[in-house]
């Protein structure tokens, strides 16, 4: 078995160099300040995202630029995968599933919108990924399918076939993709945790902690969504919760769901688990929108804290890979969010509040 | 050897003269201001409020810069004439102008986006046809997974426009096949899922479906050419719109550039005034400038305010200066620029201490040359450096690359010189070495007619070199300590006189042992005087700091723990000195190591070349030289830098200085 130094010394140096190139907060505040989309994209000229300017000025279509970002992100995972020791490759493959699942979800949403609501789907079709990510999935056929049987048929041989078959009736009876999407998420995290279990002990501990925090965040996101839009009973909520969370046990989830003030419970959670972040809690959120923003920021800070913990700890672990992916995803999410906000003319103050 | 001597100006001028004085200060561009908030004892004075918010000016300037960049314009730095013609800018009006351009550009982008949707539709259809229905003659479009529906039909030609309009929102392609009388024939390619909706529209225009002819090959060709033609027409339109968006800025570029320059001048002007403090009638400012600029600035300020001013000059270190830090301006000839880059990359020397740049140049090049001694390869390296210089010359943002290219040229020259001394040309011994035959020694064919006859002699050269470098570092440290009047540190510091004493003693003992073939040590008295006595003297360090109540002992009381602490610190300090100096000295042996590796690599390539013949041996040698130049060149450069930073700089260089950055028209 290879030692941690030989496994991670090269990738550690490579990723730390790449981390130094992640856009600093200053660039995001410049982006937020830009009065128009063209000007925001011009801010990215001197950054690794310079190619977006060319795409946007040629097409006028920010979604095309976003698609480019997504393709680059997938390439990034593949590129890093090439430099990894074989013991860590499975983890990156598991992480790559998230792109495939998101793409599949989007294709199914297009199909579902067309079937159920007769909404025009042509525009959305252009922004799907048609190239293979992990499995051979004919995205064209899924988006244009007649029914779920056809979708399940073309997904035969992939892990998604059974999920689609299992939940197609529920989706049709409830007229909502919610349960199927949750099942896809469960598959993603279960698969990720299985790949983590294959890692060496030290790597496993680090990865479980980081992915556990991610799962917590995902669960909190679901709880907020379920509470605000679906108002499901607690048992139904608990069925949707992804297992493997790091901090949120059943009691906290119970409390989070029952309370009228999710932010309040989250404050308690942050105070007990992350006292270093308690400064965050001083801000007051008068309305529900601001509360959601506050909650989102808390969650982001928690994950940032975990990433910093990894970066300042023992360097030769799988943690550096996960930390890089998280930082990179955060960077790309912010760019997408700001560019979209500029496209829709959202005010500078609101954009600044979101980043 | 030392950085530029600086002086601080403390000035009081009348409020009514402040505009002219600010212009004079900007014109001279030599002052680094101390912010008004740092003016101790003058806290009652208020800051000078600029006429326009500096942040607003700055934002607008950056916004215009963004616009100009999109059209490929890079605004040039303001000149003296721009300062003389400075006018205030109507921020709101300029922002409105930019908003108008932005709005027009956004509407163009919206049109571009619509066209892009059409292009994407065509690409979707092409993809579908290529995947599932590549052969129209077989009419395989009905295959299980094809999403394409294909039909040929005829309808009254007068309804063609109506049909085109009604189908606009669908993902489809209509190809006119020709007219027969007043009836039009069309090929329609659409998505199967839209069949129901499309059928309704077709019925409304009087569409009659026609059976597919047996051979559809011409139609097949037609589909792709039609797709390409439509795609091209959309792309052309897209390009037109793109250049239209560009021209929006281009046609305003001259005016925007003028505004940018004016804003930049105003921004710098208000930035200077930001450091002013004002009372009812006067304005006070202070800042640092090189001593050589004192006379000229005095005359310019006096002229600007008609002699109604009070100017006080304070030397660095004087108790009257404001602020804690004196900015540092390097004072080196231009040829040292690449080495100054290496120094500033490590840190900026503290004001009044030694700037190592002039010493880094010979040391770095000597180390590089010893590791990479070859006339031919050095010439290639120098050539590459010259190429880089031409590429990066006069490119504002590539200054670092330009200096790096210069550094490569210098390294190339050093390789050539050492190549002549050690007799190597692309790894061949074409001429007699002036110093010693490096290749001969490494390959075991030395003539033994030089002072350097074996690998140990080469290693010894680098050890002597290392001792000299470390000694130089220690001397620099003493000079720095004397200049900053830290007398106790001069003796008690790890790199102080006592540290140097131990090092010199260690060097003597090591050479004595070697000269006595590792069989004897100097007498006990000499050993005590060389190493023992200074080691004992170092014990004074901690009690001295305790008595002086230095930071580490500010709150501690004397007791057993303190004594143990003194003892512990003394032992750790001694260990650091002994192990540190030994490892620092031996570290220089890497120079010989890499030099030997360089020769070995060349010998290997010659051996490989001998195993082949003709053109192949030439290819092996060429590839070998390329590999050695790129790999060894990089390694030698990095190792020489590492030795400079960690074995030389750490002895005396703290890098805690602040670079002198005056506000001038050239400020970035």
XYZ file of C-alpha atoms in Angstrom, chain B:
668
model
C 24.554 48.792 -1.052
C 21.986 50.853 0.873
C 18.603 52.044 -0.272
C 17.924 55.666 -1.245
C 18.189 58.148 1.590
C 14.728 59.474 2.442
C 13.553 62.623 4.112
C 10.172 63.612 5.536
C 8.454 66.855 4.672
C 6.048 68.471 7.102
C 4.252 71.322 5.359
C 1.696 73.937 6.318
C 0.076 75.943 3.541
C -2.906 78.256 3.363
C -6.230 76.629 2.505
C -6.642 78.904 -0.508
C -3.350 77.601 -1.951
C -4.101 73.937 -1.383
C -5.350 73.298 -4.958
C -2.203 74.671 -6.542
C 0.003 72.884 -4.026
C -1.781 69.584 -4.707
C -1.205 70.079 -8.425
C 2.470 70.790 -7.765
C 2.764 67.657 -5.632
C 1.093 65.544 -8.309
C 3.249 67.150 -10.960
C 6.422 66.256 -9.080
C 5.046 62.807 -8.186
C 7.715 62.107 -5.613
C 5.894 62.092 -2.307
C 4.568 59.159 -0.354
C 2.096 60.690 2.058
C 1.561 59.856 5.695
C -2.203 59.685 6.171
C -3.773 62.479 8.164
C -5.028 59.930 10.706
C -1.411 59.060 11.565
C -0.480 62.652 12.421
C -0.077 62.274 16.158
C -0.521 65.453 18.141
C -2.638 66.945 15.361
C -5.792 64.961 16.030
C -7.918 68.091 16.345
C -7.492 68.859 12.681
C -10.137 67.631 10.296
C -9.605 65.771 7.033
C -9.949 67.729 3.783
C -13.276 66.873 2.178
C -12.885 66.412 -1.597
C -15.331 68.255 -3.875
C -16.408 64.939 -5.343
C -16.349 61.556 -3.617
C -13.096 59.784 -4.403
C -14.906 56.439 -4.451
C -17.373 57.723 -7.058
C -14.554 59.036 -9.264
C -12.718 55.755 -8.895
C -15.800 53.662 -9.710
C -16.612 55.730 -12.772
C -13.032 55.576 -14.026
C -12.991 51.801 -13.639
C -16.359 51.577 -15.370
C -15.081 53.552 -18.361
C -11.951 51.417 -18.361
C -14.171 48.323 -18.592
C -16.051 49.789 -21.562
C -12.821 50.729 -23.324
C -11.345 47.285 -22.729
C -14.337 45.609 -24.373
C -13.553 47.513 -27.563
C -9.843 46.747 -27.278
C -8.699 50.158 -26.045
C -6.216 50.451 -23.188
C -6.220 54.010 -21.849
C -2.808 55.601 -21.564
C -1.492 57.120 -18.349
C -2.124 60.857 -17.951
C 0.550 63.346 -18.952
C 1.550 66.744 -17.655
C -0.749 68.502 -20.107
C -3.695 66.541 -18.707
C -2.869 67.781 -15.248
C -2.766 71.370 -16.505
C -6.123 70.912 -18.238
C -7.786 69.176 -15.295
C -11.506 69.929 -15.085
C -14.107 68.522 -12.767
C -16.199 65.693 -14.182
C -19.974 65.562 -13.978
C -20.206 62.054 -12.514
C -23.982 61.728 -12.959
C -23.856 62.853 -16.576
C -21.023 60.486 -17.439
C -22.772 57.618 -15.697
C -25.922 58.390 -17.689
C -23.923 58.336 -20.895
C -22.506 54.953 -19.969
C -25.964 53.724 -18.962
C -27.240 54.693 -22.409
C -24.445 52.788 -24.112
C -25.023 49.853 -21.774
C -28.767 49.850 -22.480
C -28.208 49.912 -26.218
C -25.649 47.152 -25.893
C -28.035 45.088 -23.785
C -30.722 45.355 -26.457
C -28.202 44.196 -29.057
C -27.277 41.293 -26.791
C -30.964 40.436 -26.494
C -31.226 40.234 -30.287
C -28.059 38.182 -30.360
C -29.569 35.844 -27.814
C -32.695 35.342 -29.952
C -30.566 34.539 -32.980
C -28.463 32.221 -30.865
C -31.610 30.313 -29.945
C -32.280 29.813 -33.660
C -28.718 28.639 -34.202
C -29.055 26.211 -31.317
C -32.322 24.894 -32.768
C -30.574 24.189 -36.047
C -27.752 22.488 -34.216
C -30.253 20.359 -32.307
C -31.869 19.256 -35.561
C -28.517 18.509 -37.141
C -27.494 16.485 -34.112
C -30.735 14.548 -34.184
C -30.400 13.796 -37.878
C -26.786 12.768 -37.513
C -27.531 10.470 -34.589
C -30.753 8.836 -35.646
C -31.559 9.625 -39.236
C -28.446 9.905 -41.266
C -29.830 8.254 -44.361
C -32.990 9.784 -45.688
C -33.155 7.393 -48.594
C -33.766 4.554 -46.120
C -36.329 6.651 -44.299
C -34.910 5.396 -41.033
C -36.247 8.367 -39.171
C -38.963 6.190 -37.825
C -36.411 4.211 -35.876
C -37.297 3.608 -32.274
C -35.311 6.402 -30.719
C -35.433 8.976 -33.466
C -37.052 12.127 -32.239
C -37.315 13.559 -35.701
C -40.448 13.605 -37.766
C -40.098 14.169 -41.490
C -42.808 15.019 -43.979
C -43.136 16.427 -47.470
C -46.236 18.309 -48.376
C -47.816 20.848 -50.626
C -49.965 23.869 -49.817
C -51.020 27.156 -51.451
C -47.876 29.258 -51.954
C -49.768 32.327 -50.707
C -49.862 30.730 -47.241
C -46.088 30.305 -47.004
C -45.592 33.390 -44.832
C -48.424 32.357 -42.530
C -46.882 28.910 -42.159
C -43.409 30.278 -41.384
C -44.828 32.602 -38.725
C -46.982 29.942 -37.095
C -44.062 27.504 -36.824
C -41.577 30.024 -35.495
C -41.695 28.789 -31.889
C -41.097 25.145 -32.741
C -37.850 23.347 -33.072
C -38.058 22.546 -36.783
C -36.609 23.146 -40.178
C -38.637 23.979 -43.260
C -37.038 23.475 -46.648
C -38.835 24.819 -49.726
C -38.514 22.239 -52.496
C -40.024 24.358 -55.274
C -43.333 25.606 -56.627
C -45.766 23.905 -58.982
C -48.237 26.445 -60.226
C -49.592 28.251 -57.183
C -48.767 25.325 -54.905
C -45.584 25.261 -52.822
C -43.717 22.036 -51.986
C -42.009 21.887 -48.606
C -39.923 19.409 -46.651
C -40.650 19.729 -42.952
C -38.313 18.339 -40.279
C -39.651 18.649 -36.773
C -39.570 16.994 -33.365
C -41.969 14.056 -33.025
C -43.360 15.349 -29.764
C -44.640 18.489 -31.513
C -46.500 16.518 -34.178
C -49.951 17.132 -32.754
C -49.550 20.911 -32.512
C -47.786 21.202 -35.854
C -50.451 19.148 -37.575
C -53.104 21.672 -36.525
C -51.079 24.508 -38.065
C -50.457 22.542 -41.249
C -54.154 21.848 -41.615
C -54.896 25.553 -41.183
C -52.647 26.468 -44.149
C -54.093 23.737 -46.398
C -51.188 21.299 -46.174
C -51.479 18.040 -48.071
C -48.954 15.397 -47.220
C -47.123 13.653 -50.072
C -45.626 10.165 -49.925
C -41.837 10.004 -49.903
C -40.349 9.289 -53.292
C -38.244 6.109 -53.557
C -34.936 7.881 -53.817
C -34.524 10.793 -51.440
C -30.787 11.211 -51.849
C -31.023 14.701 -53.377
C -33.302 15.728 -50.510
C -30.793 14.322 -48.032
C -28.119 16.590 -49.470
C -30.583 19.419 -49.484
C -31.304 19.052 -45.755
C -27.713 19.505 -44.747
C -27.015 22.285 -47.200
C -30.176 24.042 -46.037
C -29.112 23.608 -42.416
C -25.677 24.981 -43.211
C -27.083 27.876 -45.215
C -29.480 28.853 -42.457
C -26.763 28.439 -39.856
C -24.459 30.660 -41.896
C -27.045 33.342 -42.367
C -27.718 33.422 -38.614
C -24.006 33.426 -37.856
C -23.445 36.327 -40.227
C -26.198 38.258 -38.543
C -24.719 37.371 -35.177
C -21.326 38.705 -36.259
C -22.920 41.921 -37.493
C -24.606 42.412 -34.144
C -21.389 41.645 -32.308
C -19.486 44.266 -34.257
C -22.392 46.660 -33.783
C -22.045 46.222 -30.021
C -18.317 46.837 -30.318
C -18.810 49.895 -32.454
C -21.087 51.382 -29.788
C -18.023 51.821 -27.615
C -15.612 52.421 -30.474
C -17.457 55.461 -31.736
C -17.372 56.942 -28.249
C -13.840 55.767 -27.530
C -12.033 59.085 -27.990
C -14.383 60.905 -25.697
C -14.354 58.073 -23.188
C -10.568 58.046 -23.178
C -10.503 61.789 -22.551
C -12.927 61.405 -19.680
C -10.907 58.501 -18.316
C -7.707 60.551 -18.308
C -9.459 63.467 -16.642
C -10.963 61.174 -14.036
C -7.597 59.584 -13.391
C -5.993 62.968 -12.831
C -8.835 63.953 -10.495
C -8.600 60.636 -8.689
C -4.872 61.128 -8.035
C -5.475 64.755 -7.088
C -8.079 63.834 -4.468
C -5.988 60.895 -3.312
C -3.262 63.390 -2.388
C -5.791 65.620 -0.668
C -7.074 62.626 1.262
C -3.821 62.779 3.234
C -4.271 66.451 4.060
C -5.453 67.689 7.440
C -7.011 71.105 7.686
C -7.676 73.776 10.241
C -9.737 76.926 9.751
C -7.296 78.562 7.328
C -4.455 76.161 6.818
C -3.786 72.750 5.361
C -1.164 70.403 6.743
C 0.416 67.435 5.024
C 3.427 65.272 5.514
C 5.181 62.544 3.587
C 8.403 60.912 2.506
C 10.526 61.575 -0.539
C 14.109 60.852 -1.641
C 16.572 63.388 -0.260
C 17.682 64.240 -3.806
C 14.213 65.641 -4.594
C 14.127 67.971 -1.595
C 15.395 71.126 -3.307
C 13.124 70.837 -6.305
C 10.009 70.083 -4.276
C 10.750 72.993 -1.945
C 10.940 75.347 -4.876
C 7.791 73.960 -6.539
C 5.678 74.187 -3.373
C 6.969 77.652 -2.588
C 6.190 78.736 -6.138
C 2.700 77.195 -6.015
C 1.712 79.082 -2.886
C 3.634 82.273 -3.555
C 5.965 81.709 -0.623
C 3.092 81.535 1.879
C 4.085 78.225 3.424
C 6.000 76.608 6.246
C 8.148 73.612 5.265
C 9.976 71.492 7.794
C 12.338 68.702 6.770
C 13.039 65.810 9.108
C 15.550 63.061 8.533
C 14.587 59.433 8.977
C 15.159 58.409 12.564
C 14.552 61.899 13.903
C 12.063 62.112 16.776
C 10.005 64.677 14.864
C 8.952 62.394 12.030
C 5.341 61.226 11.736
C 4.485 57.580 11.187
C 6.537 54.545 12.122
C 7.827 53.371 8.826
C 10.195 54.971 6.359
C 9.424 53.768 2.829
C 12.220 52.106 0.920
C 13.362 52.984 -2.580
C 15.846 50.651 -4.220
C 18.910 52.410 -5.501
C 20.368 50.036 -8.054
C 21.504 50.468 -11.663
C 19.052 49.232 -14.293
C 21.171 46.175 -15.070
C 20.426 44.858 -11.564
C 16.659 44.927 -12.165
C 16.252 41.112 -12.521
C 18.138 40.550 -9.260
C 16.215 43.313 -7.534
C 13.107 41.371 -8.573
C 14.500 38.288 -6.789
C 15.198 40.337 -3.662
C 11.808 42.065 -3.555
C 10.154 38.694 -4.136
C 11.638 37.667 -0.779
C 10.880 40.970 0.916
C 11.680 44.659 1.005
C 14.740 45.542 3.110
C 14.000 47.636 6.164
C 14.980 51.275 5.705
C 18.617 51.870 6.635
C 19.653 48.232 6.274
C 21.648 46.644 3.468
C 19.989 46.053 0.112
C 21.550 42.748 -0.977
C 20.795 43.210 -4.704
C 24.365 44.075 -5.837
C 25.674 40.994 -3.992
C 22.935 38.674 -5.139
C 23.938 39.246 -8.750
C 27.501 37.781 -8.562
C 26.549 35.102 -6.009
C 23.505 33.890 -7.930
C 25.348 33.874 -11.246
C 28.393 32.109 -9.780
C 26.211 29.356 -8.332
C 24.211 29.045 -11.535
C 27.379 28.959 -13.649
C 28.962 26.212 -11.549
C 25.829 24.098 -11.866
C 25.279 24.782 -15.558
C 28.715 25.357 -17.083
C 28.487 25.028 -20.854
C 29.283 27.538 -23.601
C 26.820 26.151 -26.152
C 23.921 25.638 -23.770
C 24.604 29.036 -22.201
C 24.341 30.669 -25.624
C 20.996 28.926 -26.228
C 19.775 30.110 -22.833
C 20.901 33.669 -23.506
C 19.211 33.509 -26.912
C 15.942 32.394 -25.314
C 16.233 35.211 -22.811
C 16.751 37.774 -25.572
C 13.690 36.375 -27.363
C 11.654 36.758 -24.180
C 12.879 40.316 -23.773
C 11.670 41.220 -27.237
C 8.336 39.545 -26.587
C 7.680 41.278 -23.274
C 9.373 44.609 -23.918
C 7.159 47.633 -23.283
C 4.233 45.478 -22.164
C 3.013 47.198 -19.047
C 1.588 44.131 -17.351
C 4.437 41.840 -18.348
C 7.192 43.670 -16.524
C 7.911 40.598 -14.383
C 8.308 38.428 -17.475
C 10.605 41.027 -19.017
C 12.864 40.951 -15.946
C 12.749 37.160 -15.920
C 13.915 37.154 -19.541
C 16.777 39.459 -18.541
C 17.641 37.058 -15.738
C 17.771 34.191 -18.259
C 20.151 36.250 -20.417
C 22.399 36.814 -17.402
C 22.277 33.117 -16.528
C 23.186 32.276 -20.130
C 26.192 34.609 -19.988
C 27.267 33.038 -16.693
C 26.998 29.550 -18.249
C 29.152 30.661 -21.174
C 31.840 32.077 -18.842
C 31.892 28.990 -16.648
C 31.764 26.839 -19.783
C 35.010 28.513 -20.916
C 36.527 28.019 -17.454
C 35.501 24.363 -17.264
C 35.880 23.485 -20.951
C 32.438 22.415 -22.140
C 30.577 23.078 -25.397
C 27.266 21.206 -25.651
C 28.861 18.587 -23.401
C 31.944 18.224 -25.647
C 35.522 19.082 -24.678
C 36.347 21.100 -27.769
C 38.820 23.414 -26.072
C 41.178 23.383 -23.134
C 39.478 24.554 -19.915
C 40.922 27.655 -18.340
C 40.295 26.425 -14.776
C 39.750 22.668 -14.526
C 38.324 19.872 -16.635
C 34.903 19.212 -15.050
C 33.936 16.547 -17.619
C 37.316 14.830 -17.332
C 37.088 14.660 -13.533
C 33.537 13.303 -13.501
C 34.244 10.732 -16.233
C 37.587 9.756 -14.645
C 39.789 10.967 -17.529
C 41.329 13.955 -15.808
C 44.913 14.858 -16.752
C 45.716 15.678 -13.091
C 47.490 18.833 -14.223
C 45.329 21.278 -12.290
C 44.732 22.174 -8.664
C 41.323 20.495 -8.950
C 41.770 16.829 -9.689
C 38.841 14.905 -8.260
C 35.205 15.151 -7.158
C 36.269 15.963 -3.566
C 38.160 19.011 -4.806
C 34.999 20.199 -6.582
C 32.946 19.649 -3.447
C 35.533 21.572 -1.457
C 35.231 24.577 -3.788
C 31.537 24.788 -3.020
C 32.114 24.417 0.719
C 34.617 27.313 0.623
C 32.109 29.247 -1.427
C 29.409 28.524 1.156
C 31.657 29.637 4.030
C 32.343 32.921 2.194
C 28.625 33.504 1.549
C 27.700 32.801 5.176
C 30.547 35.008 6.429
C 29.349 37.792 4.143
C 25.824 37.348 5.501
C 27.109 37.619 9.068
C 29.093 40.771 8.298
C 25.990 42.314 6.699
C 24.027 41.412 9.798
C 26.550 43.209 12.015
C 26.425 46.276 9.752
C 22.606 46.279 9.928
C 22.676 45.925 13.715
C 25.214 48.728 14.103
C 23.171 51.004 11.821
C 20.072 50.392 13.904
C 22.074 50.778 17.142
C 21.052 47.421 18.646
C 24.306 47.016 20.524
C 23.335 44.043 22.657
C 22.103 42.155 19.600
C 25.433 42.827 17.904
C 27.003 40.440 20.372
C 24.190 38.204 21.544
C 22.211 37.584 18.353
C 22.542 34.147 16.747
C 24.127 35.917 13.777
C 26.005 38.397 15.959
C 29.683 38.614 16.818
C 29.602 35.656 19.215
C 27.689 33.546 16.657
C 30.299 34.486 14.058
C 33.059 33.640 16.536
C 31.623 30.148 17.021
C 31.254 29.734 13.245
C 34.829 30.829 12.558
C 36.027 28.521 15.330
C 34.028 25.644 13.857
C 35.520 26.264 10.398
C 39.049 26.292 11.864
C 38.459 23.078 13.823
C 36.967 21.334 10.766
C 39.900 22.347 8.554
C 42.360 21.294 11.292
C 40.739 17.860 11.539
C 40.752 17.418 7.757
C 44.378 18.565 7.425
C 45.336 16.015 10.094
C 43.555 13.280 8.149
C 40.745 13.060 10.707
C 43.162 11.901 13.417
C 43.499 14.903 15.668
C 41.807 17.891 17.248
C 43.314 21.258 18.216
C 44.456 21.559 21.838
C 41.865 21.921 24.600
C 42.736 25.588 25.197
C 42.234 26.439 21.550
C 38.985 24.484 21.475
C 37.780 26.333 24.566
C 38.766 29.710 23.162
C 37.209 29.018 19.766
C 33.946 27.370 20.766
C 33.632 26.957 24.533
C 34.120 30.550 25.601
C 31.697 32.091 23.083
C 29.167 29.379 23.940
C 29.404 30.298 27.601
C 29.170 33.987 26.776
C 25.896 33.335 24.986
C 24.387 32.372 28.314
C 24.248 36.106 29.123
C 21.578 36.627 26.437
C 18.477 35.490 28.330
C 19.309 37.118 31.720
C 20.060 40.309 29.785
C 16.619 40.223 28.125
C 15.059 39.488 31.514
C 16.723 42.520 33.081
C 15.740 44.670 30.113
C 12.165 43.356 30.457
C 11.983 42.419 26.793
C 8.695 41.159 25.335
C 9.176 37.523 26.370
C 9.769 38.484 30.013
C 7.488 41.512 30.364
C 5.268 39.871 33.001
C 7.516 37.207 34.519
C 8.975 37.188 38.036
C 12.393 35.809 38.902
C 12.381 32.267 40.264
C 13.524 28.720 39.663
C 11.411 28.480 36.526
C 13.122 31.568 35.138
C 16.540 30.035 35.696
C 15.435 26.820 34.041
C 14.045 28.894 31.218
C 17.405 30.681 30.790
C 19.147 27.329 30.690
C 16.722 25.852 28.222
C 16.872 28.861 25.904
C 20.683 28.774 26.053
C 20.858 25.078 25.148
C 18.320 25.425 22.332
C 20.148 28.521 21.060
C 23.473 26.672 21.006
C 21.931 23.689 19.245
C 20.460 26.018 16.651
C 23.812 27.691 16.086
C 25.811 24.473 15.779
C 23.362 22.498 13.635
C 22.278 25.562 11.676
C 25.758 26.646 10.623
C 26.879 23.120 9.757
C 23.806 22.447 7.609
C 23.958 25.927 6.031
C 27.557 25.343 4.959
C 27.075 21.805 3.709
C 23.968 22.949 1.824
C 26.278 24.622 -0.695
C 27.595 21.221 -1.728
C 24.438 20.922 -3.808
C 26.092 23.343 -6.248
C 28.762 20.727 -6.924
C 26.104 17.997 -6.898
C 24.018 19.631 -9.599
C 27.130 20.501 -11.591
C 28.127 16.821 -11.507
C 24.580 15.776 -12.445
C 24.750 18.137 -15.418
C 27.976 16.556 -16.647
C 26.654 13.028 -16.005
C 23.518 13.707 -18.029
C 25.587 14.933 -20.972
C 27.888 11.889 -20.717
C 24.789 9.641 -20.735
C 23.446 11.268 -23.886
C 26.808 10.899 -25.623
C 26.849 7.216 -24.639
C 23.323 6.796 -26.011
C 24.304 8.624 -29.201
C 27.269 6.265 -29.661
C 24.920 3.308 -29.487
C 23.173 4.605 -32.619
C 24.610 6.065 -35.790
C 24.061 8.743 -38.416
C 21.040 10.954 -38.053
C 19.802 9.074 -34.957
C 22.877 9.946 -32.944
C 22.391 13.608 -33.898
C 18.725 13.401 -32.834
C 19.717 11.848 -29.485
C 22.250 14.628 -28.864
C 19.841 17.395 -29.878
C 17.035 15.994 -27.720
C 19.490 15.435 -24.875
C 20.648 19.038 -25.034
C 17.063 20.295 -25.115
C 16.233 18.193 -22.061
C 19.343 19.328 -20.198
C 18.769 22.992 -21.031
C 15.145 22.933 -19.916
C 15.454 20.608 -16.930
C 18.901 21.464 -15.615
C 18.499 25.143 -16.434
C 15.363 25.283 -14.319
C 16.895 23.217 -11.511
C 20.080 25.287 -11.374
C 18.036 28.508 -11.336
C 15.836 27.273 -8.489
C 18.725 25.908 -6.427
C 20.751 29.118 -6.784
C 17.675 31.053 -5.661
C 17.104 28.697 -2.753
C 20.691 29.081 -1.542
C 20.465 32.873 -1.858
C 17.202 33.010 0.078
C 17.781 30.468 2.809
C 21.527 30.373 3.392
C 22.398 33.983 2.647
C 19.351 36.220 3.247
C 18.338 34.567 6.504
C 21.579 35.746 8.112
C 20.778 39.452 7.828
C 17.711 40.220 5.740
C 14.341 40.623 7.444
C 12.280 41.862 4.506
C 9.924 43.880 6.673
C 10.330 47.168 4.822
C 7.613 49.020 2.932
C 8.204 49.904 -0.704
C 8.237 53.579 -1.651
C 5.130 54.226 -3.765
C 4.640 57.931 -4.341
C 1.457 59.329 -5.866
C 2.315 60.441 -9.373
C 0.715 60.620 -12.787
C 2.277 57.205 -13.472
C 0.751 55.588 -10.368
C -1.118 52.367 -11.077
